[in-house]
CSV table of C-alpha atoms and ligand atoms in Angstrom, one decimal:
chain,number,residue,atom,x,y,z
A,1,VAL,CA,0.0,-0.1,0.1
A,2,ARG,CA,1.4,3.5,-1.1
A,3,ALA,CA,0.4,6.5,0.6
A,4,GLU,CA,0.8,10.1,-0.1
A,5,ILE,CA,0.2,13.0,2.2
A,6,VAL,CA,-1.1,16.5,1.0
A,7,ALA,CA,-0.7,19.2,3.7
A,8,VAL,CA,-3.1,22.3,2.8
A,9,GLY,CA,-2.2,25.8,4.1
A,10,THR,CA,-0.7,28.7,2.6
A,11,GLU,CA,1.3,29.3,6.1
A,12,LEU,CA,3.2,26.4,5.3
A,13,LEU,CA,4.4,28.0,2.0
A,14,LEU,CA,5.2,31.2,3.7
A,15,GLY,CA,7.3,29.3,6.1
A,16,GLN,CA,5.1,30.5,8.9
A,17,ILE,CA,4.9,26.7,10.1
A,18,ALA,CA,6.6,23.6,9.6
A,19,ASP,CA,4.6,20.7,8.4
A,20,THR,CA,4.9,18.5,11.6
A,21,ASN,CA,1.3,17.1,10.6
A,22,ALA,CA,3.2,15.3,7.8
A,23,ARG,CA,6.0,14.2,10.1
A,24,TRP,CA,3.4,12.7,12.6
A,25,MET,CA,1.4,11.0,10.0
A,26,SER,CA,4.5,9.4,8.2
A,27,GLU,CA,5.7,8.0,11.5
A,28,GLN,CA,2.4,6.5,12.2
A,29,LEU,CA,1.9,5.1,8.9
A,30,ALA,CA,5.7,3.6,8.8
A,31,ALA,CA,5.0,1.8,12.1
A,32,ALA,CA,1.8,0.4,10.4
A,33,GLY,CA,3.6,-1.0,7.6
A,34,ILE,CA,2.4,1.4,5.1
A,35,ASP,CA,4.6,3.0,2.8
A,36,VAL,CA,4.6,6.8,2.4
A,37,THR,CA,5.9,7.7,-1.0
A,38,ASN,CA,5.5,11.3,-1.1
A,39,HIS,CA,4.7,14.7,0.7
A,40,GLN,CA,3.0,17.5,-0.8
A,41,ALA,CA,2.3,21.2,0.6
A,42,VAL,CA,-0.1,23.1,-1.1
A,43,GLY,CA,-1.7,26.8,-0.3
A,44,ASP,CA,-5.3,27.6,0.2
A,45,ASN,CA,-5.9,27.7,-3.5
A,46,LEU,CA,-8.8,25.4,-4.9
A,47,ASP,CA,-7.3,24.8,-8.4
A,48,ARG,CA,-3.9,24.0,-6.8
A,49,ILE,CA,-5.4,21.8,-4.1
A,50,VAL,CA,-7.3,19.8,-7.0
A,51,GLU,CA,-4.2,19.5,-8.9
A,52,ALA,CA,-2.2,18.4,-5.8
A,53,LEU,CA,-5.1,15.7,-5.2
A,54,ARG,CA,-4.8,14.6,-8.9
A,55,LEU,CA,-1.0,14.0,-8.9
A,56,ALA,CA,-1.3,12.3,-5.5
A,57,ALA,CA,-4.0,10.1,-6.5
A,58,ALA,CA,-2.1,9.1,-9.8
A,59,ARG,CA,0.7,7.6,-7.8
A,60,ALA,CA,-0.6,6.3,-4.5
A,61,ASP,CA,-3.4,4.0,-3.3
A,62,VAL,CA,-4.0,6.3,-0.2
A,63,VAL,CA,-4.2,10.0,0.0
A,64,LEU,CA,-4.2,11.8,3.4
A,65,VAL,CA,-5.1,15.4,3.2
A,66,SER,CA,-4.5,17.6,6.4
A,67,GLY,CA,-6.1,21.2,7.0
A,68,GLY,CA,-8.6,23.7,5.6
A,69,LEU,CA,-11.6,21.8,7.0
A,70,GLY,CA,-12.3,24.8,9.3
A,71,PRO,CA,-15.3,27.0,9.1
A,72,THR,CA,-13.8,30.1,7.5
A,73,GLU,CA,-13.8,31.2,4.0
A,74,ASP,CA,-10.2,30.1,3.3
A,75,ASP,CA,-10.8,26.6,4.3
A,76,ILE,CA,-11.7,24.9,1.2
A,77,THR,CA,-10.4,21.4,1.3
A,78,ARG,CA,-14.1,20.2,1.5
A,79,ASP,CA,-14.7,22.1,-1.9
A,80,ALA,CA,-11.4,21.0,-3.4
A,81,ILE,CA,-12.3,17.2,-2.7
A,82,ALA,CA,-15.7,17.5,-4.2
A,83,ALA,CA,-14.3,19.2,-7.5
A,84,PHE,CA,-11.7,16.5,-7.7
A,85,ALA,CA,-14.3,13.8,-7.2
A,86,GLY,CA,-16.6,15.7,-9.7
A,87,VAL,CA,-19.4,15.5,-7.0
A,88,PRO,CA,-21.6,18.0,-5.2
A,89,LEU,CA,-21.3,19.0,-1.4
A,90,VAL,CA,-24.2,17.7,0.4
A,91,PHE,CA,-25.8,19.1,3.5
A,92,HIS,CA,-26.2,16.6,6.5
A,93,ALA,CA,-28.5,17.6,9.2
A,94,GLU,CA,-26.9,15.2,11.7
A,95,LEU,CA,-23.7,17.2,11.3
A,96,GLU,CA,-25.4,20.4,12.0
A,97,THR,CA,-26.9,18.9,15.2
A,98,MET,CA,-23.5,17.8,16.1
A,99,LEU,CA,-21.9,21.2,15.7
A,100,ARG,CA,-24.6,22.9,17.6
A,101,GLU,CA,-24.5,20.5,20.4
A,102,LYS,CA,-20.6,20.9,20.6
A,103,PHE,CA,-21.1,24.6,20.9
A,104,ARG,CA,-23.6,24.3,23.4
A,105,ARG,CA,-21.3,22.2,25.6
A,106,TRP,CA,-18.4,24.7,25.0
A,107,SER,CA,-20.5,27.6,26.3
A,108,ALA,CA,-17.4,29.5,27.0
A,109,ILE,CA,-16.7,29.8,23.3
A,110,GLY,CA,-20.2,31.5,22.8
A,111,ALA,CA,-22.9,30.9,20.2
A,112,MET,CA,-22.1,29.0,16.9
A,113,PRO,CA,-21.3,31.4,14.1
A,114,GLU,CA,-23.5,30.5,11.0
A,115,SER,CA,-20.2,30.0,9.1
A,116,ASN,CA,-19.6,26.7,11.2
A,117,LEU,CA,-22.3,25.2,9.1
A,118,ARG,CA,-19.7,24.8,6.4
A,119,GLN,CA,-18.6,21.9,8.4
A,120,ALA,CA,-21.9,20.1,7.8
A,121,TYR,CA,-21.3,19.8,4.1
A,122,VAL,CA,-19.9,16.6,2.8
A,123,PRO,CA,-18.9,15.7,-0.8
A,124,GLU,CA,-21.5,13.2,-2.2
A,125,GLY,CA,-20.6,9.7,-1.6
A,126,ALA,CA,-18.1,10.4,1.5
A,127,ARG,CA,-18.1,9.2,4.9
A,128,TRP,CA,-17.2,11.6,7.7
A,129,ILE,CA,-15.3,11.0,10.9
A,130,VAL,CA,-16.8,12.3,13.9
A,131,PRO,CA,-14.6,14.8,15.7
A,132,ASP,CA,-14.1,14.4,19.5
A,133,ARG,CA,-11.6,17.3,20.1
A,134,GLY,CA,-12.6,19.8,17.8
A,135,THR,CA,-15.7,20.6,15.5
A,136,ALA,CA,-14.3,19.8,11.9
A,137,PRO,CA,-15.5,16.4,10.9
A,138,GLY,CA,-12.9,14.3,9.0
A,139,LEU,CA,-13.8,13.0,5.4
A,140,ALA,CA,-13.3,9.6,4.0
A,141,LEU,CA,-13.9,8.8,0.2
A,142,ARG,CA,-13.2,5.9,-2.2
A,143,LEU,CA,-12.7,6.9,-5.8
A,144,ASP,CA,-11.6,4.6,-8.4
A,145,GLY,CA,-9.6,2.4,-6.2
A,146,ILE,CA,-8.2,5.1,-4.2
A,147,ARG,CA,-8.7,5.9,-0.7
A,148,LEU,CA,-8.9,9.6,0.3
A,149,TYR,CA,-8.9,10.8,3.7
A,150,ALA,CA,-9.0,14.5,5.0
A,151,VAL,CA,-8.5,15.5,8.6
A,152,PRO,CA,-8.3,19.1,10.4
A,153,GLY,CA,-5.1,20.8,10.4
A,154,VAL,CA,-5.2,21.2,14.1
A,155,PRO,CA,-2.5,18.8,15.4
A,156,ASP,CA,-4.5,17.2,18.1
A,157,GLU,CA,-7.6,17.0,16.1
A,158,MET,CA,-5.6,15.5,13.1
A,159,GLN,CA,-3.9,13.0,15.6
A,160,GLU,CA,-7.3,11.7,16.9
A,161,MET,CA,-8.4,10.9,13.4
A,162,ILE,CA,-5.4,9.3,12.1
A,163,GLY,CA,-4.7,7.4,15.2
A,164,GLY,CA,-8.2,6.5,16.0
A,165,THR,CA,-9.8,5.6,12.7
A,166,ILE,CA,-7.5,5.9,9.7
A,167,VAL,CA,-4.4,3.9,10.6
A,168,PRO,CA,-6.6,1.0,11.9
A,169,GLU,CA,-8.6,1.0,8.5
A,170,LEU,CA,-5.3,1.3,6.6
A,171,ARG,CA,-3.5,-1.5,8.6
A,172,GLU,CA,-6.4,-3.8,7.6
A,173,LEU,CA,-6.0,-2.7,4.2
A,174,ALA,CA,-2.3,-3.4,4.3
A,175,GLY,CA,-3.1,-7.1,4.8
A,176,GLY,CA,-3.0,-9.5,7.6
A,177,ASP,CA,0.1,-9.0,9.3
A,178,VAL,CA,0.2,-7.0,12.5
A,179,ILE,CA,3.3,-5.0,13.1
A,180,THR,CA,4.4,-3.9,16.6
A,181,SER,CA,7.2,-1.6,17.6
A,182,ARG,CA,9.1,-1.4,20.7
A,183,ILE,CA,11.0,1.6,21.3
A,184,LEU,CA,13.8,1.7,23.7
A,185,ARG,CA,15.0,5.1,24.7
A,186,CYS,CA,18.8,5.9,25.5
A,187,ALA,CA,20.5,8.8,27.2
A,188,GLY,CA,24.2,9.3,27.9
A,189,MET,CA,25.3,7.5,24.6
A,190,GLY,CA,25.7,8.9,21.2
A,191,GLU,CA,23.9,7.3,18.2
A,192,SER,CA,27.3,5.9,16.6
A,193,ALA,CA,28.3,4.1,20.0
A,194,VAL,CA,24.8,2.7,20.4
A,195,ALA,CA,24.8,1.5,16.7
A,196,GLU,CA,28.4,-0.1,17.3
A,197,ARG,CA,27.0,-2.2,20.2
A,198,LEU,CA,24.1,-3.5,18.2
A,199,ALA,CA,26.0,-3.7,14.8
A,200,ASP,CA,25.6,-7.2,14.4
A,201,LEU,CA,22.1,-7.4,15.5
A,202,PHE,CA,21.4,-4.7,13.0
A,203,THR,CA,22.8,-6.5,10.0
A,204,SER,CA,21.5,-9.8,10.9
A,205,SER,CA,17.8,-9.2,11.9
A,206,THR,CA,15.1,-8.8,9.2
A,207,ASN,CA,12.3,-9.5,11.5
A,208,PRO,CA,12.2,-8.0,13.8
A,209,THR,CA,14.2,-5.0,12.4
A,210,ILE,CA,16.3,-2.4,14.4
A,211,ALA,CA,16.3,1.3,13.6
A,212,TYR,CA,17.9,4.2,15.3
A,213,LEU,CA,16.6,7.6,15.7
A,214,ALA,CA,18.9,10.1,17.4
A,215,SER,CA,17.8,13.6,18.5
A,216,MET,CA,19.4,15.9,20.8
A,217,GLY,CA,20.8,14.4,23.6
A,218,GLU,CA,19.0,10.8,23.1
A,219,VAL,CA,18.8,8.0,21.0
A,220,LYS,CA,15.9,5.8,20.2
A,221,VAL,CA,16.3,2.1,19.2
A,222,ARG,CA,13.0,0.9,17.5
A,223,ILE,CA,12.5,-2.9,17.1
A,224,THR,CA,9.8,-3.8,14.7
A,225,ALA,CA,8.2,-7.1,14.2
A,226,LYS,CA,5.7,-8.3,11.8
A,227,ALA,CA,3.4,-11.4,12.2
A,228,PRO,CA,0.1,-12.9,11.8
A,229,SER,CA,-1.0,-11.7,15.0
A,230,ALA,CA,0.0,-9.1,17.8
A,231,ALA,CA,1.0,-12.0,20.1
A,232,GLU,CA,3.3,-13.5,17.6
A,233,ALA,CA,4.8,-10.2,16.7
A,234,GLU,CA,5.5,-9.4,20.5
A,235,ALA,CA,7.0,-12.8,20.8
A,236,LEU,CA,9.3,-12.2,17.8
A,237,ALA,CA,10.3,-8.6,19.3
A,238,GLU,CA,11.0,-9.6,22.9
A,239,PRO,CA,14.2,-11.6,22.6
A,240,VAL,CA,15.7,-8.8,20.5
A,241,VAL,CA,14.5,-6.3,23.2
A,242,ALA,CA,15.9,-8.2,25.9
A,243,GLU,CA,19.2,-8.6,24.0
A,244,VAL,CA,19.4,-4.8,23.1
A,245,ARG,CA,18.7,-4.1,26.7
A,246,ALA,CA,21.5,-6.2,27.9
A,247,ARG,CA,24.1,-4.9,25.5
A,248,LEU,CA,23.1,-1.2,26.2
A,249,GLY,CA,22.6,-1.6,30.2
A,250,ASP,CA,21.8,1.5,32.1
A,251,VAL,CA,22.0,3.7,29.2
A,252,VAL,CA,18.4,2.5,28.5
A,253,PHE,CA,16.1,4.7,30.5
A,254,SER,CA,12.7,3.4,29.2
A,255,ALA,CA,11.7,0.5,27.2
A,256,ASP,CA,8.0,1.7,26.9
A,257,ASP,CA,8.8,4.9,24.8
A,258,GLU,CA,8.6,7.2,27.7
A,259,SER,CA,10.4,10.6,27.8
A,260,LEU,CA,13.0,11.2,30.2
A,261,GLU,CA,11.0,13.4,32.4
A,262,GLN,CA,8.1,10.6,32.5
A,263,ALA,CA,10.9,8.1,33.4
A,264,VAL,CA,12.1,10.4,36.2
A,265,LEU,CA,8.7,10.9,37.4
A,266,ARG,CA,7.9,7.1,37.2
A,267,LEU,CA,11.1,6.4,39.4
A,268,LEU,CA,10.4,9.2,42.0
A,269,GLY,CA,6.8,8.0,42.4
A,270,SER,CA,7.9,4.5,42.9
A,271,THR,CA,10.6,5.5,45.4
A,272,LYS,CA,8.3,8.1,47.0
A,273,ARG,CA,10.6,10.7,46.6
A,274,THR,CA,10.2,14.3,45.6
A,275,LEU,CA,12.3,16.4,43.2
A,276,ALA,CA,13.1,20.2,43.2
A,277,CYS,CA,15.4,22.2,40.6
A,278,ALA,CA,17.6,25.0,40.6
A,279,GLU,CA,17.8,26.1,36.9
A,280,SER,CA,20.2,28.8,35.5
A,281,LEU,CA,20.9,28.4,31.7
A,282,THR,CA,18.0,26.3,31.3
A,283,GLY,CA,15.6,29.1,32.4
A,284,GLY,CA,12.8,26.8,33.9
A,285,GLY,CA,13.0,24.3,30.9
A,286,VAL,CA,13.4,21.3,33.1
A,287,GLY,CA,10.3,22.4,35.3
A,288,GLU,CA,8.5,22.9,32.0
A,289,ARG,CA,9.1,19.3,30.8
A,290,LEU,CA,8.3,17.7,34.2
A,291,THR,CA,5.0,19.7,34.6
A,292,ALA,CA,3.9,18.9,31.0
A,293,VAL,CA,3.5,15.4,32.3
A,294,PRO,CA,0.2,14.5,34.1
A,295,GLY,CA,0.4,13.8,37.7
A,296,ALA,CA,3.8,15.6,38.1
A,297,SER,CA,2.7,17.2,41.2
A,298,ALA,CA,2.9,13.9,43.1
A,299,SER,CA,6.8,14.2,43.0
A,300,PHE,CA,7.9,17.5,41.6
A,301,VAL,CA,8.0,20.3,44.0
A,302,GLY,CA,9.1,23.3,42.2
A,303,SER,CA,11.9,24.8,40.5
A,304,SER,CA,13.7,28.3,40.9
A,305,VAL,CA,15.0,30.1,37.9
A,306,VAL,CA,18.2,31.9,39.3
A,307,TYR,CA,19.6,33.4,36.4
A,308,THR,CA,21.9,35.9,37.9
A,309,ALA,CA,24.6,35.4,40.7
A,310,GLU,CA,22.6,37.7,42.8
A,311,ALA,CA,19.6,35.5,42.4
A,312,LYS,CA,21.6,32.5,43.3
A,313,ARG,CA,22.7,34.0,46.4
A,314,ARG,CA,19.4,35.4,47.6
A,315,VAL,CA,17.3,32.4,46.5
A,316,LEU,CA,19.4,29.6,47.2
A,317,GLY,CA,22.0,31.0,49.6
A,318,VAL,CA,25.1,30.2,47.3
A,319,PRO,CA,28.1,31.7,49.3
A,320,ASP,CA,29.7,34.9,48.3
A,321,ASP,CA,33.2,33.1,47.9
A,322,VAL,CA,31.5,30.4,45.7
A,323,LEU,CA,30.1,33.2,43.4
A,324,ALA,CA,33.0,35.1,43.4
A,325,ALA,CA,35.0,32.2,41.9
A,326,GLY,CA,32.5,31.8,39.1
A,327,THR,CA,28.8,30.8,38.5
A,328,VAL,CA,29.7,28.0,35.9
A,329,THR,CA,31.7,25.9,38.3
A,330,GLN,CA,31.2,22.5,40.0
A,331,ALA,CA,31.1,24.5,43.4
A,332,CYS,CA,28.3,26.7,42.2
A,333,ALA,CA,26.3,23.8,40.8
A,334,LEU,CA,26.4,21.9,44.2
A,335,ALA,CA,25.7,24.8,46.2
A,336,MET,CA,22.6,25.3,43.9
A,337,ALA,CA,21.5,21.9,44.5
A,338,ILE,CA,21.7,22.0,48.1
A,339,GLY,CA,20.2,25.3,48.4
A,340,ALA,CA,17.2,24.1,46.3
A,341,ARG,CA,17.0,20.9,48.2
A,342,ASP,CA,16.7,22.7,51.6
A,343,LEU,CA,14.5,25.8,50.0
A,344,TYR,CA,12.0,23.1,48.8
A,345,GLY,CA,12.5,20.5,51.4
A,346,ALA,CA,12.8,17.9,48.6
A,347,ASP,CA,14.1,14.7,48.8
A,348,VAL,CA,16.5,15.3,45.7
A,349,ALA,CA,17.3,18.6,44.1
A,350,LEU,CA,19.0,19.1,40.5
A,351,SER,CA,20.8,22.2,39.5
A,352,LEU,CA,21.7,23.2,36.3
A,353,THR,CA,24.3,26.2,35.4
A,354,GLY,CA,26.3,27.0,32.3
A,355,ALA,CA,27.3,29.2,29.5
A,356,ALA,CA,24.7,28.7,26.8
A,357,GLY,CA,26.6,31.0,24.3
A,358,PRO,CA,27.2,32.5,22.0
A,359,GLU,CA,29.7,34.6,24.1
A,360,PRO,CA,31.7,32.9,27.2
A,361,HIS,CA,29.9,33.6,30.6
A,362,ASP,CA,31.5,34.4,33.8
A,363,GLY,CA,34.8,33.0,32.5
A,364,ALA,CA,33.4,29.7,31.3
A,365,ALA,CA,33.7,28.9,27.6
A,366,PRO,CA,30.3,28.9,25.7
A,367,GLY,CA,28.8,25.2,25.8
A,368,THR,CA,30.2,24.6,29.4
A,369,ILE,CA,27.5,23.0,31.4
A,370,TRP,CA,27.7,22.0,35.1
A,371,VAL,CA,24.6,19.8,36.8
A,372,ALA,CA,24.5,18.6,40.0
A,373,ILE,CA,22.3,16.7,42.4
A,374,ALA,CA,22.0,16.6,46.3
A,375,ASP,CA,19.7,14.5,48.2
A,376,THR,CA,18.7,14.5,51.9
A,377,SER,CA,21.2,11.9,52.9
A,378,GLY,CA,23.8,14.4,52.3
A,379,PHE,CA,24.9,12.9,49.0
A,380,THR,CA,26.0,15.1,46.1
A,381,HIS,CA,27.4,14.6,42.8
A,382,ALA,CA,28.1,17.2,40.1
A,383,ARG,CA,29.0,16.5,36.5
A,384,GLY,CA,30.7,19.1,34.1
A,385,PHE,CA,31.0,19.0,30.4
A,386,VAL,CA,31.2,21.0,27.2
A,387,SER,CA,28.2,20.6,24.7
A,388,ARG,CA,28.9,21.6,21.1
A,389,GLY,CA,26.3,23.6,19.2
A,390,GLU,CA,24.2,26.6,19.4
A,391,ARG,CA,22.5,28.0,22.3
A,392,ASP,CA,19.3,26.1,22.0
A,393,ARG,CA,21.4,22.8,21.7
A,394,VAL,CA,23.6,23.7,24.6
A,395,ARG,CA,20.3,24.5,26.8
A,396,ARG,CA,18.5,21.2,25.6
A,397,TRP,CA,21.9,19.1,26.4
A,398,ALA,CA,22.0,20.7,29.8
A,399,GLN,CA,18.4,19.4,30.6
A,400,GLN,CA,19.0,16.1,29.2
A,401,ALA,CA,22.2,15.5,31.3
A,402,GLY,CA,20.4,16.9,34.3
A,403,LEU,CA,17.3,14.5,34.0
A,404,ASP,CA,19.6,11.6,33.2
A,405,LEU,CA,21.7,12.3,36.3
A,406,VAL,CA,18.4,12.1,38.3
A,407,ARG,CA,17.3,9.0,36.5
A,408,ARG,CA,20.6,7.3,37.2
A,409,HIS,CA,20.7,8.3,40.7
A,410,LEU,CA,17.1,7.1,41.5
A,411,GLU,CA,17.9,3.8,39.8
A,412,GLY,CA,21.1,3.3,41.6
A,413,ALA,CA,23.0,3.1,38.2
A,414,PRO,CA,26.5,4.5,37.9
A,415,LEU,CA,26.8,8.4,37.6
A,416,PRO,CA,28.8,9.9,34.6
A,417,GLU,CA,32.0,11.4,35.7
A,418,THR,CA,33.0,14.9,34.9
A,419,SER,CA,35.0,15.8,31.9
A,420,LEU,CA,36.1,19.2,33.2
A,421,PRO,CA,38.4,20.4,36.0
A,422,GLY,CA,36.2,21.7,38.9
B,501,ATP,P1,-9.4,25.0,11.7
B,501,ATP,O1,-10.8,24.5,12.3
B,501,ATP,O2,-8.7,25.5,13.0
B,501,ATP,O3,-9.6,26.1,10.7
B,501,ATP,P2,-8.4,23.6,9.6
B,501,ATP,O4,-8.7,22.2,9.2
B,501,ATP,O5,-8.9,24.4,8.9
B,501,ATP,O6,-8.7,23.9,11.1
B,501,ATP,P3,-6.0,24.8,9.1
B,501,ATP,O7,-6.8,26.1,9.3
B,501,ATP,O8,-5.4,24.4,8.1
B,501,ATP,O9,-6.8,23.7,9.6
B,501,ATP,O10,-5.0,24.9,10.3
B,501,ATP,C1,-5.3,25.0,11.4
B,501,ATP,C2,-3.9,25.0,12.3
B,501,ATP,O11,-3.3,23.8,12.5
B,501,ATP,C3,-2.9,26.0,11.9
B,501,ATP,O12,-3.0,27.4,12.2
B,501,ATP,C4,-1.6,25.4,12.2
B,501,ATP,O13,-1.4,25.8,13.3
B,501,ATP,C5,-2.1,23.9,12.4
B,501,ATP,N1,-1.6,23.3,11.2
B,501,ATP,C6,-2.3,23.1,9.9
B,501,ATP,N2,-1.7,22.5,9.2
B,501,ATP,C7,-0.5,22.1,9.9
B,501,ATP,C8,0.6,21.2,9.4
B,501,ATP,N3,0.5,20.4,8.2
B,501,ATP,N4,1.4,20.9,10.3
B,501,ATP,C9,1.4,21.4,11.4
B,501,ATP,N5,0.4,22.1,11.9
B,501,ATP,C10,-0.5,22.5,11.1
B,502,MG,MG1,-8.6,26.8,9.0
């Protein structure tokens, strides 16, 4: 089965947003064993959308369209699909009822503008996919052996329909075999080192297959197995998952596709400990990531953004002589962690300080990072290293290193040593 994605929206062509919908859909389709052969992006222009649909339908079995299903004049995906199929748009009273009902429930957004009734029109012969999160119904149409689906552009509305309805239908279309993927996520080891340890597994395995995906400060190892049933696919994958885990050891922080912050919160929860942070160069980024996880308040107490030396002194009580020797130092990171632990009464505290760049900061070269932990037993550990890259990358590496330090401490795994003089 070959699929093509058509993203609709002039803002994509103006460079105002990136086509993250196509990226997400492609990832889901690949995991379902469906080949995505092309991506297109097209503006909010009827003729050009129709042209994009014709091209897609000429070379794929499945065409997935995202965007342009909203209530406004520039949302013309419905019209374009009708024009492409050569059918009229038909009004459906059930959709009007659904729309009015949604607006009644979401009373905060006020009465339904009449323009929303555009969303009650469906190309003749098409099915619709009832939206849960938004108002725009998805569309599904079969035409000359092609399956065409249209979903809203708003990412969580798109994800609901692709994940809940469309991928299951396509998986069935792709035929019998069930594909399962297990994702092991790793921190503290680069992609090439991971690949080296798994090299022979990588070359010798066809089912399951092993793939790597590296992003800043993290490597994902995906093990994908294909079999007639989910249980058989699981059984094929399991020994390879176990082997990969054994080879990578404590570098693996999750075998269930958890993020690093989710893994940290899970470990805090299971050991009934609390965490506080003191963030300098990350500016609250660690706290942001932790609080994005539902239920974080059970273990995460708080984070101070202590950006200047003065803030480190006033909020965390970092001593003057430590500050005088520099804020991007082992001593400062340790004093910040101890200060945060005591300020918040947390069981474990994490501190992050560094020179994010592009200029040196307080005598430290750009990219210099110190992260430290302190716990209530009096245990402390600091790690210093230099990250390459731009400011964003340095700040992201600091977060990864800090969260991974906490993760390792909670798991009782060896803590990484410093590659810098104190
Ligand atoms: P709405 O009901 O909000 O109008 P829609 O189906 O008409 O939904 P669009 O108007 O095309 O969708 O896009 C709505 C928002 O969704 C955009 O402002 C943008 O932020 C986001 N979006 C749209 N297309 C994409 C895409 N391909 N990738 C990522 N985000 C997108
Ligand atoms: Mg819109």
